[in-house]
mmCIF file of C-alpha atoms in Angstrom:
data_model
loop_
_atom_site.group_PDB
_atom_site.id
_atom_site.type_symbol
_atom_site.label_atom_id
_atom_site.label_comp_id
_atom_site.label_asym_id
_atom_site.label_seq_id
_atom_site.Cartn_x
_atom_site.Cartn_y
_atom_site.Cartn_z
ATOM 1 C CA MET A 25 91.854 94.273 124.450
ATOM 2 C CA PHE A 26 92.618 96.203 121.263
ATOM 3 C CA ASN A 27 96.212 96.972 122.297
ATOM 4 C CA SER A 28 96.915 93.373 123.372
ATOM 5 C CA GLY A 29 95.626 92.099 120.014
ATOM 6 C CA ARG A 30 97.791 94.597 118.165
ATOM 7 C CA TYR A 31 100.916 93.656 120.166
ATOM 8 C CA LEU A 32 100.176 89.972 119.585
ATOM 9 C CA LYS A 33 100.316 90.610 115.829
ATOM 10 C CA TYR A 34 103.669 92.368 116.219
ATOM 11 C CA VAL A 35 105.059 89.502 118.319
ATOM 12 C CA PHE A 36 103.871 87.015 115.688
ATOM 13 C CA ILE A 37 105.624 88.973 112.909
ATOM 14 C CA ILE A 38 108.854 89.383 114.926
ATOM 15 C CA VAL A 39 109.007 85.648 115.735
ATOM 16 C CA ALA A 40 108.424 84.807 112.058
ATOM 17 C CA VAL A 41 111.225 87.182 110.986
ATOM 18 C CA LEU A 42 113.606 85.694 113.595
ATOM 19 C CA ILE A 43 112.854 82.149 112.370
ATOM 20 C CA ALA A 44 113.545 83.252 108.798
ATOM 21 C CA ILE A 45 116.832 84.955 109.759
ATOM 22 C CA VAL A 46 118.057 81.941 111.753
ATOM 23 C CA SER A 47 117.147 79.642 108.843
ATOM 24 C CA VAL A 48 119.137 81.728 106.361
ATOM 25 C CA VAL A 49 122.148 82.117 108.698
ATOM 26 C CA VAL A 50 122.376 78.367 109.427
ATOM 27 C CA SER A 51 121.964 77.467 105.743
ATOM 28 C CA ASN A 52 124.611 79.982 104.667
ATOM 29 C CA SER A 53 127.009 78.587 107.264
ATOM 30 C CA LEU A 54 126.577 75.068 105.867
ATOM 31 C CA ILE A 55 127.021 76.348 102.293
ATOM 32 C CA LYS A 56 130.291 78.076 103.249
ATOM 33 C CA LYS A 57 131.601 74.829 104.707
ATOM 34 C CA LEU A 58 130.673 72.937 101.529
ATOM 35 C CA ALA A 59 132.390 75.642 99.441
ATOM 36 C CA GLN A 60 135.549 75.219 101.561
ATOM 37 C CA GLU A 61 135.424 71.464 100.994
ATOM 38 C CA GLU A 62 135.159 71.986 97.241
ATOM 39 C CA ARG A 63 138.172 74.326 97.408
ATOM 40 C CA LEU A 64 140.114 71.626 99.235
ATOM 41 C CA LYS A 65 139.111 69.066 96.586
ATOM 42 C CA MET A 66 140.390 71.402 93.859
ATOM 43 C CA GLU A 67 143.697 71.873 95.694
ATOM 44 C CA ILE A 68 144.103 68.094 95.907
ATOM 45 C CA TRP A 69 143.123 67.786 92.236
ATOM 46 C CA SER A 70 145.641 70.471 91.215
ATOM 47 C CA GLU A 71 148.378 68.654 93.192
ATOM 48 C CA ALA A 72 147.524 65.434 91.335
ATOM 49 C CA MET A 73 147.766 67.315 88.025
ATOM 50 C CA ARG A 74 151.143 68.734 89.069
ATOM 51 C CA ILE A 75 152.458 65.237 89.751
ATOM 52 C CA MET A 76 151.124 63.983 86.415
ATOM 53 C CA ALA A 77 152.774 66.875 84.535
ATOM 54 C CA MET A 78 156.281 66.347 85.972
ATOM 55 C CA ASP A 79 158.769 63.672 85.051
ATOM 56 C CA GLU A 80 161.200 61.962 87.465
ATOM 57 C CA SER A 81 164.024 64.496 87.040
ATOM 58 C CA LYS A 82 161.763 67.483 87.783
ATOM 59 C CA MET A 83 160.441 65.756 90.858
ATOM 60 C CA GLU A 84 163.943 65.064 92.085
ATOM 61 C CA ASP A 85 164.816 68.741 91.546
ATOM 62 C CA LEU A 86 161.885 69.621 93.803
ATOM 63 C CA GLY A 87 162.969 67.027 96.375
ATOM 64 C CA LEU A 88 160.110 64.593 95.700
ATOM 65 C CA ASP A 89 160.491 60.803 95.703
ATOM 66 C CA TYR A 90 159.047 59.648 92.367
ATOM 67 C CA SER A 91 159.178 55.940 93.348
ATOM 68 C CA GLY A 92 156.972 56.538 96.393
ATOM 69 C CA ILE A 93 154.076 57.950 94.382
ATOM 70 C CA ASP A 94 151.124 55.713 93.511
ATOM 71 C CA MET A 95 150.202 56.886 89.999
ATOM 72 C CA THR A 96 147.021 54.819 90.068
ATOM 73 C CA LEU A 97 145.808 56.862 93.022
ATOM 74 C CA VAL A 98 146.791 60.092 91.261
ATOM 75 C CA LEU A 99 144.793 59.117 88.172
ATOM 76 C CA GLN A 100 141.849 58.155 90.361
ATOM 77 C CA ILE A 101 141.897 61.577 92.065
ATOM 78 C CA ILE A 102 141.909 63.327 88.700
ATOM 79 C CA SER A 103 139.087 61.205 87.289
ATOM 80 C CA THR A 104 136.800 61.509 90.335
ATOM 81 C CA ASN A 105 135.948 65.163 89.657
ATOM 82 C CA THR A 106 132.624 64.854 87.864
ATOM 83 C CA THR A 107 130.738 67.787 89.356
ATOM 84 C CA ILE A 108 133.001 70.858 89.713
ATOM 85 C CA PRO A 109 133.461 72.913 86.512
ATOM 86 C CA ILE A 110 137.204 73.505 85.856
ATOM 87 C CA ILE A 111 139.448 75.163 83.252
ATOM 88 C CA LEU A 112 143.224 74.613 83.313
ATOM 89 C CA CYS A 113 145.446 77.234 81.606
ATOM 90 C CA ASP A 114 149.200 77.731 81.225
ATOM 91 C CA ASP A 115 150.961 80.910 82.334
ATOM 92 C CA LYS A 116 150.325 82.476 78.895
ATOM 93 C CA GLY A 117 146.557 82.017 79.168
ATOM 94 C CA LYS A 118 146.353 79.085 76.758
ATOM 95 C CA ILE A 119 143.632 76.616 77.723
ATOM 96 C CA GLU A 120 145.075 73.184 78.460
ATOM 97 C CA THR A 121 141.896 71.356 79.431
ATOM 98 C CA SER A 122 138.363 71.864 80.743
ATOM 99 C CA SER A 123 135.839 69.632 82.449
ATOM 100 C CA ASN A 124 132.182 69.604 83.564
ATOM 101 C CA ILE A 125 131.329 72.614 81.386
ATOM 102 C CA GLU A 126 128.550 72.369 78.844
ATOM 103 C CA ILE A 127 129.399 74.382 75.731
ATOM 104 C CA PRO A 128 126.413 75.621 73.679
ATOM 105 C CA GLU A 129 126.298 74.389 70.092
ATOM 106 C CA LYS A 130 126.232 77.874 68.542
ATOM 107 C CA GLU A 131 129.109 79.185 70.701
ATOM 108 C CA ASP A 132 132.794 79.077 69.736
ATOM 109 C CA GLU A 133 134.485 76.787 72.270
ATOM 110 C CA THR A 134 137.582 78.925 72.843
ATOM 111 C CA GLU A 135 135.644 82.200 73.193
ATOM 112 C CA PHE A 136 133.091 80.573 75.484
ATOM 113 C CA LEU A 137 135.817 79.113 77.737
ATOM 114 C CA GLN A 138 137.626 82.477 77.845
ATOM 115 C CA LYS A 139 134.380 84.072 79.083
ATOM 116 C CA LYS A 140 134.123 81.351 81.734
ATOM 117 C CA ILE A 141 137.725 81.986 82.816
ATOM 118 C CA ARG A 142 136.902 85.646 83.431
ATOM 119 C CA GLU A 143 133.710 84.674 85.221
ATOM 120 C CA PHE A 144 135.388 82.023 87.416
ATOM 121 C CA GLY A 145 138.345 84.329 88.151
ATOM 122 C CA SER A 146 136.058 87.146 89.327
ATOM 123 C CA GLN A 147 134.302 84.812 91.773
ATOM 124 C CA LYS A 148 137.133 82.633 93.097
ATOM 125 C CA THR A 149 140.906 82.953 93.343
ATOM 126 C CA PRO A 150 142.513 80.535 90.838
ATOM 127 C CA ILE A 151 144.784 77.794 92.174
ATOM 128 C CA ILE A 152 148.411 78.071 90.974
ATOM 129 C CA ILE A 153 150.130 74.814 89.965
ATOM 130 C CA ASP A 154 153.945 75.253 90.142
ATOM 131 C CA LEU A 155 155.747 72.991 87.649
ATOM 132 C CA GLY A 156 159.195 74.473 88.212
ATOM 133 C CA ASP A 157 159.960 75.932 84.792
ATOM 134 C CA MET A 158 156.348 77.052 84.252
ATOM 135 C CA LYS A 159 153.075 77.563 86.049
ATOM 136 C CA GLN A 160 149.489 76.513 85.412
ATOM 137 C CA PHE A 161 146.315 78.165 86.682
ATOM 138 C CA LEU A 162 143.222 76.231 87.698
ATOM 139 C CA TYR A 163 139.975 78.169 87.396
ATOM 140 C CA TYR A 164 136.889 76.570 88.907
ATOM 141 C CA ASP A 165 133.266 77.282 89.815
ATOM 142 C CA ASP A 166 130.821 75.935 92.384
ATOM 143 C CA SER A 167 129.290 72.587 91.530
ATOM 144 C CA LEU A 168 125.684 72.457 90.372
ATOM 145 C CA ILE A 169 124.678 70.865 93.696
ATOM 146 C CA LEU A 170 126.265 73.707 95.675
ATOM 147 C CA LYS A 171 124.575 76.331 93.489
ATOM 148 C CA ARG A 172 121.215 74.701 94.113
ATOM 149 C CA LEU A 173 121.937 74.630 97.831
ATOM 150 C CA GLU A 174 122.730 78.373 97.725
ATOM 151 C CA ILE A 175 119.239 79.000 96.340
ATOM 152 C CA PHE A 176 117.549 76.561 98.747
ATOM 153 C CA PRO A 177 117.556 78.815 101.893
ATOM 154 C CA TYR A 178 115.769 81.566 99.986
ATOM 155 C CA ALA A 179 113.300 79.105 98.446
ATOM 156 C CA GLN A 180 112.754 77.707 101.940
ATOM 157 C CA LEU A 181 112.331 81.245 103.255
ATOM 158 C CA GLY A 182 109.745 81.960 100.554
ATOM 159 C CA VAL A 183 107.770 78.825 101.411
ATOM 160 C CA VAL A 184 107.902 79.616 105.144
ATOM 161 C CA PHE A 185 106.815 83.194 104.434
ATOM 162 C CA VAL A 186 103.855 81.997 102.322
ATOM 163 C CA PHE A 187 102.743 79.575 105.056
ATOM 164 C CA ILE A 188 103.108 82.268 107.730
ATOM 165 C CA MET A 189 101.075 84.710 105.624
ATOM 166 C CA ILE A 190 98.357 82.102 105.010
ATOM 167 C CA ALA A 191 98.231 81.278 108.735
ATOM 168 C CA PHE A 192 98.213 84.975 109.652
ATOM 169 C CA LEU A 193 95.442 85.818 107.168
ATOM 170 C CA ALA A 194 93.427 82.801 108.294
ATOM 171 C CA LEU A 195 93.815 83.915 111.915
ATOM 172 C CA MET A 196 92.798 87.485 111.104
ATOM 173 C CA SER A 197 89.884 86.281 108.971
ATOM 174 C CA THR A 198 88.634 84.057 111.784
ATOM 175 C CA LYS A 199 89.025 86.879 114.284
ATOM 176 C CA LYS A 200 87.183 89.297 111.993
ATOM 177 C CA ALA A 201 84.375 86.780 111.437
ATOM 178 C CA GLU A 202 84.007 86.373 115.213
ATOM 179 C CA GLN A 203 83.955 90.154 115.658
ATOM 180 C CA ASN A 204 81.285 90.449 112.967
ATOM 181 C CA LYS A 205 79.138 87.851 114.725
ATOM 182 C CA VAL A 206 79.467 89.767 117.995
ATOM 183 C CA TRP A 207 78.618 93.036 116.219
ATOM 184 C CA VAL A 208 75.540 91.599 114.532
ATOM 185 C CA GLY A 209 74.318 89.769 117.628
ATOM 186 C CA LEU A 210 74.771 92.785 119.881
ATOM 187 C CA SER A 211 73.116 95.139 117.384
ATOM 188 C CA LYS A 212 70.056 92.982 116.761
ATOM 189 C CA GLU A 213 69.624 92.311 120.476
ATOM 190 C CA THR A 214 69.838 96.079 121.152
ATOM 191 C CA ALA A 215 67.172 96.740 118.486
ATOM 192 C CA HIS A 216 64.981 94.052 120.039
ATOM 193 C CA GLN A 217 65.388 95.448 123.564
ATOM 194 C CA LEU A 218 64.568 98.991 122.383
ATOM 195 C CA GLY A 219 61.360 97.842 120.706
ATOM 196 C CA THR A 220 59.237 97.499 123.861
ATOM 197 C CA PRO A 221 60.031 100.842 125.568
ATOM 198 C CA ILE A 222 59.650 102.695 122.234
ATOM 199 C CA SER A 223 56.175 101.217 121.729
ATOM 200 C CA SER A 224 55.296 102.230 125.274
ATOM 201 C CA LEU A 225 56.575 105.799 124.741
ATOM 202 C CA MET A 226 54.526 106.110 121.542
ATOM 203 C CA ALA A 227 51.402 105.092 123.481
ATOM 204 C CA TRP A 228 52.193 107.655 126.192
ATOM 205 C CA VAL A 229 52.571 110.401 123.557
ATOM 206 C CA GLU A 230 49.142 109.570 122.154
ATOM 207 C CA TYR A 231 47.674 109.557 125.673
ATOM 208 C CA LEU A 232 49.183 112.978 126.451
ATOM 209 C CA LYS A 233 47.628 114.375 123.262
ATOM 210 C CA ILE A 234 44.216 113.461 124.666
ATOM 211 C CA LYS A 235 45.074 115.239 127.928
ATOM 212 C CA GLU A 236 45.712 118.478 126.015
ATOM 213 C CA VAL A 237 49.356 118.851 127.060
ATOM 214 C CA ASP A 238 51.277 121.771 125.512
ATOM 215 C CA ALA A 239 51.674 120.945 121.785
ATOM 216 C CA ALA A 240 55.261 122.292 121.725
ATOM 217 C CA TYR A 241 56.332 119.753 124.341
ATOM 218 C CA LEU A 242 54.546 116.928 122.555
ATOM 219 C CA LYS A 243 56.195 117.860 119.253
ATOM 220 C CA GLU A 244 59.679 117.544 120.793
ATOM 221 C CA MET A 245 58.716 114.302 122.494
ATOM 222 C CA GLU A 246 57.483 112.928 119.170
ATOM 223 C CA LYS A 247 60.765 113.896 117.530
ATOM 224 C CA ASP A 248 62.744 112.013 120.183
ATOM 225 C CA VAL A 249 60.481 108.958 120.013
ATOM 226 C CA LYS A 250 60.852 108.892 116.224
ATOM 227 C CA ARG A 251 64.579 109.277 116.730
ATOM 228 C CA LEU A 252 64.569 106.222 118.975
ATOM 229 C CA GLU A 253 62.689 104.342 116.259
ATOM 230 C CA ILE A 254 65.377 105.324 113.754
ATOM 231 C CA ILE A 255 68.119 104.207 116.168
ATOM 232 C CA ALA A 256 66.432 100.836 116.700
ATOM 233 C CA ASP A 257 66.058 100.508 112.926
ATOM 234 C CA ARG A 258 69.760 101.269 112.477
ATOM 235 C CA PHE A 259 70.783 98.550 114.900
ATOM 236 C CA SER A 260 68.460 96.050 113.241
ATOM 237 C CA LYS A 261 70.162 96.722 109.880
ATOM 238 C CA ILE A 262 73.656 95.861 111.163
ATOM 239 C CA GLY A 263 74.763 92.604 109.553
ATOM 240 C CA SER A 264 72.070 92.791 106.864
ATOM 241 C CA ASN A 265 72.422 94.064 103.315
ATOM 242 C CA PRO A 266 71.297 97.697 103.575
ATOM 243 C CA ASN A 267 68.488 98.886 101.326
ATOM 244 C CA LEU A 268 70.365 101.355 99.105
ATOM 245 C CA GLN A 269 68.611 104.150 97.251
ATOM 246 C CA PRO A 270 69.900 107.033 95.100
ATOM 247 C CA ILE A 271 69.913 110.086 97.406
ATOM 248 C CA HIS A 272 71.241 113.616 96.960
ATOM 249 C CA ILE A 273 74.248 113.783 99.249
ATOM 250 C CA ASN A 274 73.715 117.469 100.115
ATOM 251 C CA ASP A 275 70.139 116.773 101.255
ATOM 252 C CA ALA A 276 71.274 113.795 103.353
ATOM 253 C CA ILE A 277 73.851 115.966 105.146
ATOM 254 C CA ARG A 278 71.346 118.778 105.759
ATOM 255 C CA ASN A 279 68.796 116.336 107.193
ATOM 256 C CA ALA A 280 71.361 114.739 109.519
ATOM 257 C CA CYS A 281 72.738 118.084 110.697
ATOM 258 C CA GLY A 282 69.242 119.534 111.138
ATOM 259 C CA TYR A 283 68.439 117.049 113.884
ATOM 260 C CA LEU A 284 71.828 117.418 115.607
ATOM 261 C CA GLU A 285 71.971 121.208 115.575
ATOM 262 C CA SER A 286 69.592 121.643 118.543
ATOM 263 C CA ARG A 287 71.038 118.682 120.441
ATOM 264 C CA ILE A 288 74.702 119.584 120.697
ATOM 265 C CA SER A 289 76.468 122.410 122.503
ATOM 266 C CA SER A 290 75.251 125.884 121.524
ATOM 267 C CA LYS A 291 78.914 126.908 121.397
ATOM 268 C CA VAL A 292 79.513 124.610 118.409
ATOM 269 C CA LYS A 293 78.852 126.155 115.003
ATOM 270 C CA MET A 294 77.800 123.761 112.215
ATOM 271 C CA ILE A 295 78.733 125.004 108.731
ATOM 272 C CA ILE A 296 77.492 123.238 105.593
ATOM 273 C CA LYS A 297 79.357 123.968 102.344
ATOM 274 C CA PRO A 298 77.631 121.904 99.660
ATOM 275 C CA ALA A 299 78.907 121.676 96.102
ATOM 276 C CA GLU A 300 76.939 123.748 93.592
ATOM 277 C CA GLN A 301 76.050 120.657 91.586
ATOM 278 C CA PRO A 302 73.876 118.063 93.376
ATOM 279 C CA PHE A 303 75.314 114.532 93.482
ATOM 280 C CA LEU A 304 73.353 111.297 93.666
ATOM 281 C CA VAL A 305 74.827 108.490 95.753
ATOM 282 C CA LEU A 306 73.559 104.967 96.506
ATOM 283 C CA MET A 307 73.068 104.842 100.270
ATOM 284 C CA ASN A 308 70.782 104.043 103.162
ATOM 285 C CA GLU A 309 69.930 107.449 104.602
ATOM 286 C CA ALA A 310 69.170 106.143 108.094
ATOM 287 C CA LEU A 311 72.619 104.554 108.342
ATOM 288 C CA PHE A 312 74.338 107.527 106.696
ATOM 289 C CA SER A 313 72.794 109.913 109.235
ATOM 290 C CA TRP A 314 74.269 107.626 111.909
ATOM 291 C CA VAL A 315 77.692 108.142 110.326
ATOM 292 C CA ILE A 316 77.274 111.936 110.391
ATOM 293 C CA GLU A 317 76.023 111.754 113.968
ATOM 294 C CA ASN A 318 79.010 109.723 115.193
ATOM 295 C CA LEU A 319 81.547 111.939 113.403
ATOM 296 C CA THR A 320 79.824 115.070 114.711
ATOM 297 C CA LYS A 321 79.746 113.849 118.325
ATOM 298 C CA ASN A 322 83.423 112.861 118.122
ATOM 299 C CA ALA A 323 84.220 116.332 116.764
ATOM 300 C CA VAL A 324 82.261 118.018 119.584
ATOM 301 C CA ASP A 325 84.168 115.938 122.151
ATOM 302 C CA ALA A 326 87.497 116.787 120.470
ATOM 303 C CA MET A 327 86.652 120.506 120.717
ATOM 304 C CA ASN A 328 85.428 120.223 124.339
ATOM 305 C CA GLY A 329 82.021 121.544 123.231
ATOM 306 C CA LYS A 330 83.351 124.745 121.667
ATOM 307 C CA GLY A 331 84.359 125.432 118.047
ATOM 308 C CA SER A 332 83.076 124.797 114.549
ATOM 309 C CA ILE A 333 82.372 121.780 112.341
ATOM 310 C CA THR A 334 82.352 122.169 108.551
ATOM 311 C CA TYR A 335 80.632 119.740 106.188
ATOM 312 C CA SER A 336 81.846 120.051 102.580
ATOM 313 C CA THR A 337 81.020 118.031 99.466
ATOM 314 C CA GLY A 338 82.624 117.727 96.061
ATOM 315 C CA GLU A 339 83.419 115.457 93.141
ATOM 316 C CA LYS A 340 86.616 113.601 92.258
ATOM 317 C CA GLY A 341 86.431 111.453 89.137
ATOM 318 C CA LYS A 342 83.608 108.958 89.537
ATOM 319 C CA LYS A 343 83.445 109.517 93.283
ATOM 320 C CA VAL A 344 81.741 112.011 95.553
ATOM 321 C CA TRP A 345 83.630 113.127 98.640
ATOM 322 C CA ILE A 346 82.351 114.477 101.954
ATOM 323 C CA ASP A 347 84.767 116.252 104.297
ATOM 324 C CA ILE A 348 83.898 116.710 107.979
ATOM 325 C CA SER A 349 86.367 119.167 109.540
ATOM 326 C CA ASP A 350 86.533 120.272 113.167
ATOM 327 C CA THR A 351 88.667 122.714 115.163
ATOM 328 C CA GLY A 352 89.509 120.217 117.896
ATOM 329 C CA ARG A 353 92.687 118.884 119.458
ATOM 330 C CA GLY A 354 93.697 116.789 116.414
ATOM 331 C CA ILE A 355 94.917 113.218 115.947
ATOM 332 C CA PRO A 356 98.584 112.115 115.854
ATOM 333 C CA LYS A 357 99.615 110.856 112.401
ATOM 334 C CA SER A 358 100.520 107.465 113.885
ATOM 335 C CA LYS A 359 96.851 107.007 114.890
ATOM 336 C CA PHE A 360 95.258 107.829 111.496
ATOM 337 C CA THR A 361 94.337 104.184 110.831
ATOM 338 C CA THR A 362 94.190 103.034 114.460
ATOM 339 C CA VAL A 363 91.226 105.287 115.301
ATOM 340 C CA PHE A 364 88.931 103.039 113.215
ATOM 341 C CA ASN A 365 89.823 99.888 115.157
ATOM 342 C CA PRO A 366 87.240 98.502 117.618
ATOM 343 C CA GLY A 367 88.147 99.393 121.183
ATOM 344 C CA TYR A 368 90.225 102.479 120.362
ATOM 345 C CA THR A 369 89.132 105.475 122.407
ATOM 346 C CA THR A 370 90.612 108.481 124.196
ATOM 347 C CA LYS A 371 87.581 108.874 126.478
ATOM 348 C CA THR A 372 87.625 107.549 130.034
ATOM 349 C CA ARG A 373 84.123 106.085 129.609
ATOM 350 C CA GLY A 374 84.177 105.386 125.860
ATOM 351 C CA TRP A 375 83.720 101.971 124.275
ATOM 352 C CA GLY A 376 85.690 102.860 121.150
ATOM 353 C CA LEU A 377 82.987 101.613 118.755
ATOM 354 C CA GLY A 378 81.829 104.843 117.069
ATOM 355 C CA LEU A 379 84.436 105.183 114.305
ATOM 356 C CA SER A 380 84.611 101.422 113.843
ATOM 357 C CA LEU A 381 80.865 101.435 113.198
ATOM 358 C CA VAL A 382 81.232 104.410 110.843
ATOM 359 C CA LYS A 383 83.875 102.554 108.821
ATOM 360 C CA ARG A 384 81.719 99.429 108.693
ATOM 361 C CA ILE A 385 78.690 101.370 107.375
ATOM 362 C CA ILE A 386 80.630 103.375 104.762
ATOM 363 C CA GLU A 387 82.499 100.334 103.433
ATOM 364 C CA SER A 388 79.183 98.503 102.970
ATOM 365 C CA TYR A 389 78.293 101.037 100.251
ATOM 366 C CA PRO A 390 79.571 100.570 96.666
ATOM 367 C CA GLY A 391 83.035 102.134 96.473
ATOM 368 C CA GLY A 392 82.700 103.392 100.060
ATOM 369 C CA LYS A 393 85.814 104.565 101.875
ATOM 370 C CA ILE A 394 86.580 106.688 104.944
ATOM 371 C CA TYR A 395 89.928 107.903 106.220
ATOM 372 C CA VAL A 396 91.623 110.746 108.089
ATOM 373 C CA LYS A 397 92.426 113.225 105.337
ATOM 374 C CA SER A 398 94.447 115.558 107.540
ATOM 375 C CA SER A 399 94.976 116.462 111.170
ATOM 376 C CA GLU A 400 97.114 118.886 113.103
ATOM 377 C CA THR A 401 97.561 118.845 116.854
ATOM 378 C CA GLY A 402 95.701 121.727 118.455
ATOM 379 C CA LYS A 403 94.108 122.867 115.156
ATOM 380 C CA GLY A 404 91.678 120.146 114.126
ATOM 381 C CA THR A 405 90.958 117.080 112.010
ATOM 382 C CA THR A 406 89.325 116.393 108.664
ATOM 383 C CA PHE A 407 87.676 113.041 107.951
ATOM 384 C CA ARG A 408 86.975 112.265 104.300
ATOM 385 C CA ILE A 409 84.217 109.952 103.074
ATOM 386 C CA GLU A 410 84.282 108.759 99.466
ATOM 387 C CA LEU A 411 81.234 107.224 97.791
ATOM 388 C CA ARG A 412 80.579 106.150 94.224
ATOM 389 C CA ARG A 413 78.505 108.622 92.242
ATOM 390 C CA VAL A 414 75.430 107.416 90.338
ATOM 391 C CA LYS A 415 73.802 109.128 87.395
ATOM 392 C CA GLY A 416 70.470 110.725 88.130
#
């Protein structure tokens, strides 16, 4: 389920990118065609200017029939250009005329037009008008409409991207809300279902006390019954605002490890390296011990029940960090974030909820954060928890 959801996201992103690429390619193709049409218009305009600049004798020298030319049409062609910026120069660079160029009031007209000539010439090849004894050069730029159209595909792409992101975030938000409802419902139902057998076990413990059963056995049974009560309490707190209290982080780790030490493989060594200075952190100790328990059990599984787990604490700015390091098989770097997703597991019978639950608990604390600090295949993994420090 997890993998299919992840691939669905990738497919969604790829389709969105393809739509964007096709949109830009099609738009650019249309813009190129419009640019070619404007070039053709300028060639026709330059031909009309050539005819206007030559007298009858020059036209005869070039083999043109002066009487067959409709000068009204020529003038109409010249006057119809109202959108394309143009500058007409002679072969010595002297400006003959310009059109559709707005000259700023504070700018010198000649200097401004010379700048435009250099700008137009760097972007488009000027059109040469051959007048026989001299030549003219027509410099031109894209029309304002064409320039706006050049920007349009990218504006369109931006709008499409924004809509896709909104839709994607809305989809993910809805999915996350549904997952949260499932989490909360499942947790509270589990707590409810555990309530009855726990009450029964407590009654049996009291009954066995009357029967004078070995006190050592009863003490262990009481520990496990109380542990079940804590577990039921943990599940009941899922989805609710946890009751946070300032607790010394070193004490919380010792308490959590103290219970686990006799309940995991005897071949696993638990090492606690607390910071010299005690740190107070706002937390719910019952939920935090669940975090330590899940991380410890994952570490034991990663080491196949043999190795060492080190719990270290320290301070970084306004935050307190807790490192849980094991000597297990390690996690590939590509899976550093994936391991916290619901459904991710490497166990044949695992549900893949442990680390997801850990992340959910830690991030419910002020400034809470958990991530894979480091991992090396065959050497081990270090998870880091960061919590906001409070003044004691």
